[in-house]
């Protein structure tokens, strides 16, 4: 099963490598990874998605909790939550395709954020699935480059991940 | 406030932490610290001959005393040489603080001379690590390191110190923090009361119970409590390799070690049990054999300080996370409350059938109920350990290396007390025994310390005989010389049709008696069984000399019992070369 784990991490040198190292060391996989500072400068928030059965996920969360740099973590998939991935896609487009690409971008509630003589850069925000669907939907055009942020997530309601 | 340089702060912090010994080796990046150490003279420094030995010696010291061992090494090769010992301590959860020098801050990342990313290299084998960024952080970092190393599930902690932070001419206000708090670190202490109550009820209802106790009992200082609990309910007790000594071998309730080379009665009792009380163990693959076949009828109560140990390999029916000592105390209290007095508990527990069955197993194939090893015209390795046990009254500190000799020592030296059996159980590090024995002997100068080894293992850190000379360490070395990498040979006999690929030295072994005498020690060769006990007695009567006993044993002997693998269960064992369960 796919899981989204959010981790509050001490903003210390080497902290990120301990988390990433744990995954390779113990043979767990990371599908996506997203890290950035939080409103508290001493903490970073790291969100990763991984795939595994309940036993594996239990071990992953326990082993993460054991890391001294990990302050707190939550498996967002245990409850109701929001997840967002941001994607920038660079597409080559001739004049004849421009309208169609625009329509597809609209359907996905995306934006064209940069335009060149033969280039569109499209921004799409949503779940990983939505971004994947966009890429297949745009299959008729030539996709030159894709950059994705990895999933960021947050629990719905009053459940809060903080110290 | 007092003003000190970075290197003086390192030394003073270690003093204020109450450190008794530093095991180390100097080099460029730590010379400022060594100079401060030289001037202060407060903490004895043991100069080893290889940094691996520094970590093993600190480890041996820690296992025998329960206090963190302290290591000081230089950057680059000094740090990487220490790595095997750090990994060894990590696998067995041994408290250790390793101070490694680092190149100066402005050189980090430039592939400077003797630069190694020690934080990166050691990352997967430490409980935590720090690279000091500002000299003024040295005291608090050292405080944190000791706190982390010695609390919760213990383990090694590395502190990497760039050379420029230890400059003698830059002074800082020094004070050593009394306490330290880390917001992200709060190991569990008390177990969950509801779980404890449920566990007690399960224990009292058991008909075929067993206590499976490991290194966590020793690390948690809970041997006496374990014994009290076991006696209170009259349950049989088995120990892991790491747990030997946590329960007295002389007790009639003791079934010996379990696992791959465990006792028949211990493995049988585990397999046939209905309730397992697992205390401070981790269901290691060397214990469980095939996990899917592990103890099919047993409900498992698992007590451990580390939540990640629970249900990692074998699912626990009733986990209790916390300090072993507080949990066992609470369990005893509950037992007594529920049952008035202890006698009524044992009566209520009609374990007679179970004990009768265990006696049958013991009689059939127990290692202590009869001689189980073959006749031979050579000395049998088991006889050496039995003799050692007699000569030392079962009261020595025994360190060991890794191989057949280690298993024979675990099987035949009947440990009565915790912290006396010192071996690398998790990593299985050849070369551990001699330096570990040095650490033990330094901590207990008046006690008998013996290293049981093989001619393969001893040569991995034999240079430490020189350290023993320098510090007058009168330990005893018992070398079970079978002229092979014996454990490798055993596997080759059993699984590779006797093809002994690279497990023999082809007559290249040194004359160990000459070798040790070159270091200033005494060595004896023993080839006849008739000489064994007398020479050993003589050796152990020499209280102020290191004596090396090179004992020629039957090279063809195997360690039994041995789990049948792959796909075997706990109760599938080879009992000799031709007999299996
Ligand atoms: C550093 C290291 N290298 C290799 C091994 C693999 N190994 C396990 S036991 C063994 C043989 C040990 O031989 P010896 O020390 O003579 O002991 P014996 O088994 O003969 O008693 C070897 C090579 C190991 N455990 N540690």
XYZ file of C-alpha atoms and ligand atoms in Angstrom:
770
model
C 0.000 0.000 0.000
C 1.122 3.539 -0.692
C 1.778 5.671 2.386
C 2.569 9.315 2.928
C 4.748 9.967 5.952
C 5.449 13.502 7.154
C 8.399 14.060 9.456
C 9.445 17.050 11.540
C 13.199 17.016 11.492
C 15.787 18.979 13.453
C 17.244 21.512 11.059
C 20.738 20.120 11.691
C 23.484 19.272 9.220
C 23.313 15.608 8.269
C 19.746 15.099 9.471
C 18.380 14.533 5.977
C 21.082 12.012 5.129
C 20.158 9.989 8.209
C 16.575 9.699 6.988
C 17.494 8.881 3.417
C 20.261 6.535 4.551
C 17.842 4.639 6.771
C 15.728 3.785 3.750
C 18.558 2.380 1.670
C 20.187 0.683 4.664
C 17.048 -1.234 5.573
C 15.850 -1.874 2.055
C 12.772 0.360 2.112
C 11.929 2.325 -0.995
C 11.164 6.003 -1.343
C 8.820 6.963 -4.182
C 8.866 10.715 -3.633
C 10.629 12.995 -1.219
C 9.990 16.602 -0.374
C 11.884 18.671 2.213
C 11.705 22.346 3.146
C 12.007 24.569 6.203
C 8.906 25.260 8.290
C 7.685 28.392 10.043
C 9.966 27.335 12.922
C 13.549 27.819 11.692
C 14.846 24.986 13.884
C 12.662 22.447 12.077
C 12.337 21.115 8.559
C 9.360 19.178 7.325
C 10.038 16.160 5.228
C 7.319 14.287 3.422
C 7.926 11.017 1.695
C 5.788 8.485 -0.044
C 6.636 4.843 0.167
C 5.037 1.534 -0.686
C 4.881 -1.379 1.687
C 2.650 -3.672 3.694
C 1.527 -2.791 7.208
C 4.472 -4.568 8.799
C 6.993 -2.686 6.678
C 5.321 0.650 7.323
C 5.276 -0.042 11.050
C 9.010 -0.762 10.959
C 9.668 2.343 8.849
C 7.871 4.624 11.288
C 9.537 2.983 14.300
C 12.980 3.199 12.766
C 12.381 6.833 11.761
C 11.244 7.626 15.283
C 14.461 6.149 16.605
C 16.557 8.681 14.720
C 17.583 11.335 17.206
C 17.011 14.092 14.639
C 13.407 13.072 14.075
C 11.213 15.124 16.406
C 7.816 13.838 15.345
C 6.163 12.062 12.485
C 2.760 11.134 11.184
C 1.496 8.625 8.655
C -0.932 10.922 6.828
C -2.591 8.010 5.056
C -3.961 6.793 8.389
C -6.491 9.617 8.339
C -8.173 12.087 6.095
C -5.565 14.317 4.489
C -4.615 16.537 1.572
C -1.731 15.802 -0.743
C -0.255 17.999 -3.436
C 2.520 17.511 -5.921
C 3.645 20.356 -8.160
C 4.801 19.681 -11.706
C 6.447 21.886 -14.297
C 6.355 20.477 -17.829
C 8.250 21.889 -20.754
C 6.438 21.087 -23.982
C 7.466 21.729 -27.573
C 4.531 23.097 -29.434
C 3.949 24.236 -32.983
C 1.250 26.842 -33.742
C -1.260 24.154 -34.702
C -1.093 22.403 -31.271
C -1.290 25.482 -29.051
C -5.055 25.594 -28.710
C -5.360 21.951 -27.894
C -2.620 22.114 -25.258
C -4.324 25.113 -23.681
C -7.594 23.216 -23.491
C -5.915 20.205 -21.879
C -4.168 22.463 -19.362
C -7.510 24.075 -18.506
C -9.138 20.722 -17.959
C -6.405 19.920 -15.434
C -6.741 23.390 -13.881
C -3.121 24.051 -14.731
C -1.431 27.210 -15.940
C 0.895 28.067 -18.751
C 3.589 29.875 -16.829
C 6.076 30.584 -19.610
C 5.809 30.888 -23.362
C 8.552 30.816 -26.003
C 8.423 30.714 -29.783
C 8.106 26.908 -29.749
C 7.863 26.213 -26.012
C 5.205 26.172 -23.311
C 6.006 25.637 -19.671
C 2.961 24.252 -17.899
C 2.391 24.118 -14.171
C 0.027 21.536 -12.711
C -0.729 21.032 -9.044
C -2.524 18.028 -7.639
C -2.140 14.482 -6.531
C 0.474 12.292 -8.130
C -2.254 10.505 -10.098
C -3.513 13.734 -11.556
C -0.046 14.686 -12.715
C 0.426 11.276 -14.306
C -2.901 11.651 -16.111
C -1.862 15.001 -17.464
C 1.284 13.516 -18.947
C -0.733 10.810 -20.704
C -3.358 13.304 -21.816
C -0.718 15.489 -23.417
C 0.752 12.461 -25.178
C 0.149 13.970 -28.597
C 2.660 16.764 -27.877
C 6.402 16.505 -27.402
C 7.249 16.623 -23.689
C 10.805 17.892 -23.311
C 11.253 17.977 -19.581
C 9.339 17.259 -16.394
C 10.141 18.560 -12.903
C 8.037 17.448 -9.926
C 8.281 18.583 -6.338
C 7.285 15.288 -4.778
C 4.266 15.017 -2.542
C 3.656 17.483 0.267
C 0.802 16.640 2.572
C -1.183 17.757 5.578
C -3.928 16.215 7.722
C -7.461 17.567 7.446
C -9.294 18.948 10.435
C -7.642 19.783 13.741
C -4.995 17.068 13.708
C -1.681 18.922 13.820
C 1.925 17.862 13.348
C 3.960 20.222 15.499
C 6.250 20.140 18.526
C 34.211 31.505 34.814
C 37.223 29.445 33.857
C 38.614 29.919 30.367
C 39.832 26.913 28.409
C 40.893 26.080 24.883
C 38.859 23.684 22.751
C 41.235 20.802 23.441
C 41.267 21.544 27.173
C 37.481 21.548 27.109
C 37.505 18.095 25.522
C 39.683 16.738 28.323
C 37.849 18.572 31.096
C 34.458 17.450 29.823
C 35.636 13.838 29.867
C 36.938 14.339 33.412
C 33.686 15.906 34.518
C 31.843 13.010 32.932
C 33.820 10.684 35.205
C 35.688 8.885 32.432
C 38.175 6.338 33.805
C 40.088 5.385 30.652
C 40.569 6.669 27.144
C 41.500 4.083 24.538
C 43.177 5.709 21.590
C 45.874 6.434 19.094
C 47.274 9.848 18.180
C 47.602 11.556 14.817
C 47.685 15.012 13.250
C 44.064 15.994 13.710
C 43.994 15.183 17.432
C 47.438 16.378 18.487
C 46.057 19.443 20.263
C 43.805 17.151 22.289
C 46.695 14.795 23.062
C 48.754 17.732 24.257
C 45.965 18.810 26.588
C 45.688 15.218 27.817
C 49.440 15.099 28.422
C 49.301 18.267 30.506
C 46.252 17.292 32.532
C 47.355 13.701 33.280
C 44.002 13.106 34.919
C 42.603 10.330 32.745
C 44.808 7.349 31.908
C 45.151 6.894 28.166
C 45.705 3.409 26.801
C 47.770 3.447 23.647
C 46.630 0.519 21.533
C 48.468 -0.749 18.445
C 45.570 -0.414 16.003
C 42.454 1.749 16.312
C 40.158 -1.254 15.897
C 41.556 -2.496 19.181
C 40.785 0.850 20.838
C 37.099 0.432 20.066
C 37.061 -3.233 21.126
C 38.907 -2.436 24.363
C 36.467 0.371 25.141
C 33.679 -2.046 24.279
C 35.029 -4.742 26.613
C 35.335 -2.157 29.361
C 31.729 -1.099 28.758
C 30.348 -4.644 28.744
C 32.094 -5.512 31.983
C 31.307 -2.292 33.869
C 28.103 -1.048 32.260
C 29.727 2.361 31.770
C 30.359 3.902 28.340
C 33.767 3.157 26.822
C 35.676 6.124 25.433
C 37.787 6.162 22.271
C 40.008 8.870 20.797
C 41.332 8.521 17.243
C 42.668 10.755 14.547
C 40.964 11.611 11.259
C 41.070 9.555 8.052
C 42.733 6.167 8.638
C 42.413 6.475 12.403
C 38.685 6.932 12.077
C 38.192 4.219 9.453
C 40.266 1.734 11.467
C 37.894 2.313 14.358
C 34.834 1.495 12.268
C 34.726 -2.287 12.814
C 34.673 -1.726 16.546
C 31.923 0.868 16.263
C 29.829 -1.557 14.209
C 30.489 -4.307 16.747
C 29.280 -2.101 19.599
C 26.271 -0.962 17.588
C 25.062 -4.487 16.860
C 25.243 -5.435 20.535
C 23.910 -2.081 21.865
C 27.050 -1.225 23.809
C 27.471 2.314 25.191
C 30.521 3.975 23.645
C 31.672 7.495 22.820
C 34.144 7.805 19.954
C 35.955 11.103 19.522
C 37.462 11.358 16.065
C 39.671 14.151 14.854
C 38.757 15.863 11.625
C 40.680 18.126 9.269
C 40.318 21.847 9.916
C 36.924 23.326 9.128
C 38.141 25.290 6.100
C 39.568 22.107 4.547
C 36.463 19.948 4.944
C 35.220 18.759 1.578
C 38.492 19.425 -0.218
C 39.889 15.896 -0.005
C 42.465 17.250 2.399
C 45.227 15.030 3.786
C 43.675 12.371 6.030
C 40.157 13.606 5.452
C 37.364 11.043 5.669
C 33.700 11.849 6.110
C 33.495 10.046 9.458
C 29.919 11.161 10.035
C 28.949 9.683 6.681
C 30.998 6.504 7.017
C 29.707 5.744 10.502
C 26.097 6.826 9.921
C 24.475 3.402 9.637
C 26.360 1.985 12.638
C 25.933 4.658 15.300
C 23.106 5.561 17.608
C 23.873 9.169 16.774
C 26.764 11.365 15.703
C 27.842 14.979 15.942
C 30.267 17.101 14.028
C 31.227 19.996 16.258
C 30.830 23.356 14.477
C 31.916 25.806 17.172
C 34.490 25.170 19.882
C 32.112 26.582 22.473
C 29.753 23.667 21.721
C 32.286 21.056 22.822
C 31.049 20.568 26.424
C 27.359 20.331 25.546
C 28.107 17.990 22.638
C 30.099 15.660 24.879
C 27.318 15.737 27.458
C 24.739 14.866 24.828
C 26.927 12.071 23.473
C 27.253 10.379 26.868
C 23.563 10.813 27.534
C 22.606 9.224 24.228
C 25.184 6.433 24.430
C 24.148 5.270 27.879
C 20.378 5.747 28.093
C 17.489 4.001 26.368
C 18.828 1.293 24.113
C 22.546 2.021 24.463
C 24.880 2.367 21.502
C 27.954 4.067 20.110
C 27.985 7.824 19.506
C 30.606 9.542 17.344
C 31.839 13.085 17.910
C 33.849 14.423 14.988
C 36.009 17.403 15.958
C 37.731 19.556 13.323
C 41.276 20.381 14.318
C 40.904 24.175 14.276
C 38.292 23.980 17.051
C 40.897 22.528 19.423
C 43.536 25.234 18.926
C 45.420 25.873 22.183
C 45.471 29.666 21.894
C 41.769 30.420 21.588
C 39.983 30.356 24.953
C 36.328 29.935 25.877
C 34.337 30.080 29.075
C 33.968 26.531 30.305
C 31.216 24.926 32.285
C 30.045 21.353 32.012
C 26.263 21.036 31.826
C 24.728 18.985 34.625
C 21.840 17.718 32.577
C 20.818 17.709 28.994
C 17.488 17.566 27.267
C 16.868 16.587 23.690
C 13.332 17.300 22.556
C 13.376 14.473 20.066
C 14.749 11.831 22.429
C 12.820 10.386 25.324
C 13.225 6.630 25.676
C 10.328 4.806 27.271
C 10.761 4.007 30.956
C 7.686 2.401 32.454
C 5.772 -0.244 30.619
C 2.067 0.084 29.979
C 0.228 -1.100 33.112
C -2.642 -2.624 31.168
C -0.213 -4.690 29.117
C 1.691 -5.758 32.217
C -1.498 -6.959 33.893
C -2.504 -8.884 30.792
C 0.955 -10.420 30.624
C 0.768 -11.587 34.230
C -2.555 -13.253 33.587
C -1.149 -14.962 30.504
C 1.859 -16.176 32.478
C -0.265 -17.612 35.249
C -2.429 -19.506 32.763
C 0.524 -21.005 30.907
C 1.120 -24.747 30.957
C 4.265 -24.911 28.835
C 5.922 -21.548 29.476
C 9.509 -20.475 28.886
C 11.494 -17.331 29.564
C 13.745 -16.340 26.668
C 16.141 -13.713 28.030
C 18.871 -11.801 26.245
C 21.459 -9.082 26.339
C 18.839 -6.466 27.192
C 18.552 -7.958 30.671
C 22.267 -7.433 31.250
C 22.293 -3.952 29.706
C 19.264 -3.042 31.799
C 20.838 -4.353 35.018
C 17.856 -6.626 35.580
C 19.466 -10.032 36.197
C 18.378 -10.230 39.836
C 14.829 -9.312 38.917
C 14.768 -11.882 36.153
C 15.856 -14.530 38.596
C 13.297 -13.469 41.164
C 10.527 -13.574 38.592
C 11.600 -16.939 37.172
C 11.800 -18.476 40.622
C 8.490 -16.980 41.627
C 6.661 -18.710 38.776
C 8.991 -21.714 38.434
C 9.445 -21.226 34.682
C 12.356 -22.626 32.697
C 14.802 -20.018 31.410
C 16.918 -19.998 28.280
C 19.476 -17.365 27.332
C 20.615 -15.975 24.021
C 24.326 -15.851 23.274
C 24.245 -12.234 24.448
C 22.202 -13.015 27.538
C 24.453 -15.667 29.091
C 25.066 -14.793 32.720
C 21.783 -12.952 33.127
C 20.444 -16.108 34.752
C 22.659 -18.395 36.845
C 23.712 -21.514 34.970
C 23.698 -23.490 38.211
C 19.938 -23.059 38.600
C 17.903 -26.160 37.879
C 15.573 -23.863 35.930
C 18.278 -23.001 33.405
C 18.087 -24.751 30.040
C 21.260 -23.286 28.551
C 21.646 -21.208 25.422
C 19.097 -21.401 22.605
C 19.414 -20.918 18.869
C 21.638 -22.142 16.078
C 24.084 -23.796 18.454
C 21.682 -23.825 21.355
C 20.956 -26.629 23.759
C 18.588 -29.367 22.636
C 16.360 -28.897 25.671
C 16.248 -25.115 25.163
C 15.307 -25.321 21.495
C 12.790 -28.099 22.133
C 11.179 -26.235 25.001
C 10.914 -23.078 22.918
C 9.359 -24.930 20.003
C 6.801 -26.710 22.177
C 5.945 -23.837 24.486
C 2.545 -22.215 24.830
C 3.752 -18.911 26.291
C 7.116 -17.255 25.689
C 8.199 -14.417 27.933
C 10.838 -12.713 25.776
C 12.932 -10.241 27.738
C 15.522 -7.954 26.165
C 15.903 -10.062 23.044
C 15.415 -9.353 19.363
C 14.389 -12.651 17.732
C 17.632 -12.674 15.800
C 17.907 -15.046 12.835
C 20.574 -17.007 14.716
C 17.905 -17.751 17.316
C 14.707 -18.289 15.367
C 15.806 -20.441 12.437
C 13.007 -20.182 9.810
C 10.735 -17.429 11.078
C 7.537 -18.842 9.575
C 8.083 -22.076 11.523
C 9.036 -20.373 14.788
C 7.319 -21.759 17.883
C 3.938 -22.439 16.265
C 1.897 -22.852 19.458
C 3.317 -19.992 21.475
C 1.840 -16.714 22.536
C 4.646 -14.205 22.795
C 5.053 -11.527 25.432
C 7.902 -9.274 24.368
C 9.546 -6.825 26.756
C 12.045 -4.433 25.186
C 13.166 -0.850 25.522
C 13.259 -0.392 21.760
C 9.839 -0.327 20.084
C 11.538 -1.127 16.767
C 12.600 -4.515 18.162
C 8.982 -5.479 18.717
C 7.465 -7.500 15.873
C 10.467 -6.769 13.655
C 10.898 -10.403 12.660
C 8.455 -12.398 14.795
C 5.117 -10.765 15.671
C 4.575 -10.211 19.395
C 1.123 -10.981 20.830
C 1.701 -8.809 23.848
C 4.385 -6.128 23.510
C 5.573 -4.146 26.520
C 7.922 -1.277 25.743
C 10.075 0.158 28.499
C 12.994 -0.485 30.819
C 13.326 -4.162 31.592
C 13.981 -3.463 35.271
C 10.899 -1.312 35.854
C 8.696 -3.715 33.914
C 9.937 -6.815 35.732
C 9.527 -5.013 39.069
C 5.974 -4.159 38.165
C 5.256 -7.697 36.992
C 6.535 -9.135 40.258
C 4.354 -6.735 42.181
C 1.326 -7.737 40.157
C 2.085 -11.429 40.566
C 2.267 -11.059 44.311
C -0.824 -8.901 44.511
C -2.895 -11.291 42.464
C -1.731 -14.309 44.359
C -1.077 -13.357 47.955
C 2.209 -15.109 48.352
C 4.744 -16.681 46.092
C 4.195 -20.264 47.171
C 0.629 -20.224 46.085
C 1.669 -19.049 42.646
C 3.949 -21.976 42.015
C 1.311 -24.352 43.305
C -1.337 -22.881 41.108
C 0.971 -23.318 38.191
C 0.781 -26.988 37.542
C 3.904 -27.169 35.486
C 4.789 -30.678 36.545
C 4.128 -32.248 33.168
C 6.136 -29.573 31.450
C 9.098 -29.993 33.756
C 8.928 -33.761 33.351
C 9.131 -33.318 29.580
C 12.052 -30.945 29.929
C 13.898 -33.470 32.095
C 13.429 -36.061 29.389
C 14.897 -33.723 26.784
C 17.772 -32.916 29.077
C 18.498 -36.556 29.703
C 18.255 -37.457 26.037
C 20.577 -34.864 24.591
C 21.491 -32.170 27.104
C 25.091 -30.970 26.875
C 25.502 -30.885 30.633
C 23.721 -34.099 31.596
C 26.230 -36.371 29.875
C 29.281 -36.256 27.647
C 28.002 -35.617 24.113
C 31.237 -35.144 22.176
C 33.114 -38.037 20.612
C 36.093 -39.932 21.970
C 39.370 -38.876 20.421
C 43.063 -39.416 20.944
C 43.444 -35.663 20.805
C 42.216 -33.006 23.184
C 38.618 -32.096 22.452
C 37.869 -28.367 22.447
C 34.934 -28.908 24.795
C 37.304 -30.464 27.340
C 39.402 -27.321 27.313
C 36.440 -25.141 28.229
C 35.294 -27.598 30.900
C 38.793 -27.505 32.318
C 38.882 -23.715 32.144
C 35.612 -23.616 34.037
C 37.024 -25.790 36.803
C 40.344 -23.987 37.035
C 38.706 -20.557 37.265
C 35.878 -21.724 39.553
C 33.413 -20.479 36.971
C 34.107 -16.954 38.101
C 36.321 -15.449 35.397
C 35.553 -12.717 32.927
C 35.598 -14.601 29.635
C 35.984 -12.737 26.368
C 35.973 -14.567 23.092
C 36.601 -14.203 19.418
C 34.377 -15.663 16.748
C 34.117 -19.221 15.546
C 33.821 -22.676 17.026
C 35.774 -21.739 20.146
C 33.207 -19.008 20.851
C 30.342 -21.496 20.694
C 32.176 -24.043 22.845
C 32.835 -21.332 25.422
C 29.175 -20.290 25.358
C 28.056 -23.896 25.760
C 30.516 -25.185 28.334
C 31.516 -22.245 30.529
C 28.576 -22.071 32.879
C 28.120 -18.393 33.562
C 26.728 -17.492 36.956
C 26.854 -13.721 36.766
C 25.986 -10.987 34.315
C 28.697 -8.969 32.544
C 31.163 -11.867 32.654
C 30.670 -13.267 29.162
C 31.953 -10.783 26.638
C 31.649 -11.623 22.968
C 30.671 -10.091 19.667
C 27.266 -11.686 19.211
C 25.634 -9.456 16.622
C 28.446 -8.616 14.236
C 30.559 -11.697 14.912
C 33.841 -9.825 14.795
C 36.990 -11.947 14.714
C 39.709 -9.975 16.474
C 37.397 -8.799 19.248
C 38.569 -11.057 22.061
C 42.058 -9.872 22.950
C 41.462 -6.121 22.933
C 38.123 -6.604 24.712
C 39.954 -8.546 27.420
C 42.347 -5.603 27.839
C 39.429 -3.291 28.536
C 38.021 -5.721 31.092
C 41.370 -6.262 32.818
C 41.925 -2.511 33.137
C 38.512 -2.129 34.751
C 39.092 -5.098 37.069
C 42.829 -5.358 37.671
C 42.495 -8.020 40.361
C 40.100 -10.317 38.563
C 40.822 -13.263 36.299
C 40.258 -12.294 32.683
C 40.586 -14.875 29.965
C 40.296 -14.601 26.205
C 39.101 -17.780 24.517
C 40.231 -17.637 20.920
C 41.232 -19.545 17.810
C 44.443 -19.274 15.846
C 42.517 -17.473 13.095
C 40.885 -14.835 15.256
C 43.828 -14.118 17.523
C 45.927 -13.127 14.536
C 43.471 -10.399 13.629
C 44.567 -8.235 16.547
C 47.620 -10.043 17.861
C 49.610 -6.799 17.866
C 47.748 -5.941 21.083
C 50.065 -8.295 22.970
C 52.356 -5.291 22.887
C 49.730 -3.081 24.529
C 49.387 -5.736 27.235
C 53.127 -5.497 27.833
C 53.051 -1.709 28.126
C 50.242 -1.677 30.685
C 51.090 -4.952 32.500
C 47.815 -6.631 31.744
C 48.055 -10.165 33.154
C 45.238 -11.653 31.150
C 45.185 -15.249 29.996
C 44.720 -16.354 26.422
C 43.301 -19.802 25.703
C 43.916 -20.583 22.052
C 41.900 -23.533 20.783
C 44.279 -24.433 18.017
C 42.621 -26.615 15.423
C 44.780 -25.452 12.523
C 41.730 -24.377 10.554
C 39.294 -21.534 10.369
C 37.246 -24.064 12.229
C 33.751 -22.688 11.862
C 34.336 -22.160 8.151
C 35.614 -25.705 7.871
C 32.536 -26.987 9.688
C 30.222 -25.333 7.156
C 32.375 -26.625 4.316
C 32.143 -30.141 5.771
C 28.397 -29.889 6.120
C 27.406 -27.958 3.027
C 30.253 -28.180 0.521
C 31.126 -31.873 0.702
C 34.252 -31.178 2.696
C 35.919 -28.872 0.186
C 38.030 -26.746 2.526
C 38.343 -23.673 0.358
C 40.892 -21.317 1.912
C 40.167 -22.381 5.458
C 43.622 -23.707 6.218
C 46.914 -21.916 6.731
C 49.061 -24.663 5.227
C 51.681 -24.877 7.957
C 52.216 -21.141 8.054
C 51.176 -20.656 11.659
C 53.733 -19.026 13.908
C 55.123 -20.668 17.015
C 52.838 -18.795 19.360
C 54.965 -19.479 22.421
C 57.937 -17.788 20.756
C 55.759 -15.000 19.466
C 54.330 -14.156 22.874
C 57.706 -14.397 24.515
C 59.004 -11.874 22.000
C 56.381 -9.524 23.439
C 57.594 -10.328 26.961
C 54.866 -12.800 27.889
C 54.796 -16.466 28.678
C 53.470 -19.191 26.384
C 52.812 -22.907 26.780
C 51.974 -25.495 24.185
C 49.601 -28.220 25.324
C 49.176 -31.341 23.199
C 48.209 -33.988 25.717
C 45.017 -34.159 27.664
C 46.996 -35.381 30.659
C 48.869 -32.052 30.806
C 45.887 -29.814 30.279
C 44.630 -29.226 33.780
C 48.046 -28.940 35.426
C 49.447 -26.454 32.955
C 46.251 -24.456 32.987
C 46.316 -24.301 36.776
C 49.894 -23.153 36.692
C 49.094 -20.503 34.107
C 46.169 -19.134 36.096
C 48.201 -19.078 39.282
C 50.532 -16.524 37.702
C 48.566 -13.490 38.704
C 50.910 -10.885 37.303
C 51.770 -12.393 33.928
C 50.058 -12.665 30.624
C 50.074 -16.354 29.753
C 49.168 -17.703 26.347
C 48.053 -21.327 26.215
C 48.353 -22.773 22.741
C 46.193 -25.857 23.031
C 46.184 -28.336 20.148
C 42.661 -29.666 19.748
C 40.987 -32.133 17.427
C 40.677 -30.252 14.113
C 37.785 -32.357 12.867
C 35.351 -31.551 15.665
C 32.120 -29.691 14.909
C 29.889 -27.613 17.145
C 26.608 -29.336 17.978
C 23.717 -29.001 18.299
C 23.311 -27.066 15.073
C 20.065 -25.911 13.573
C 19.147 -27.565 10.315
C 18.990 -24.848 7.681
C 17.543 -23.656 5.417
C 13.855 -24.179 6.149
C 14.331 -25.793 9.565
C 12.359 -24.918 12.694
C 13.644 -24.367 16.234
C 13.447 -28.105 16.894
C 15.291 -29.221 13.756
C 18.843 -29.889 14.859
C 21.931 -31.823 14.020
C 23.068 -33.410 17.284
C 26.277 -34.906 15.950
C 27.825 -35.601 12.553
C 25.388 -38.425 11.979
C 22.434 -37.843 14.251
C 19.629 -35.375 13.737
C 16.272 -34.740 15.304
C 36.464 -10.268 10.692
C 35.820 -11.546 10.299
N 36.147 -12.142 9.133
C 35.587 -13.318 8.775
C 34.664 -13.912 9.588
C 34.020 -15.241 9.163
N 34.379 -16.312 10.098
C 33.544 -16.693 11.088
S 34.214 -17.889 12.048
C 35.622 -17.934 11.129
C 36.745 -18.866 11.487
C 37.374 -18.518 12.765
O 38.548 -19.286 12.942
P 39.266 -19.348 14.340
O 39.432 -18.000 14.899
O 40.525 -20.134 14.175
O 38.232 -20.106 15.266
P 37.666 -21.594 15.202
O 36.379 -21.548 14.452
O 38.694 -22.441 14.520
O 37.465 -21.940 16.619
C 35.550 -17.017 10.088
C 36.608 -16.828 9.076
C 34.344 -13.250 10.787
N 33.432 -13.714 11.632
N 34.959 -12.091 11.135
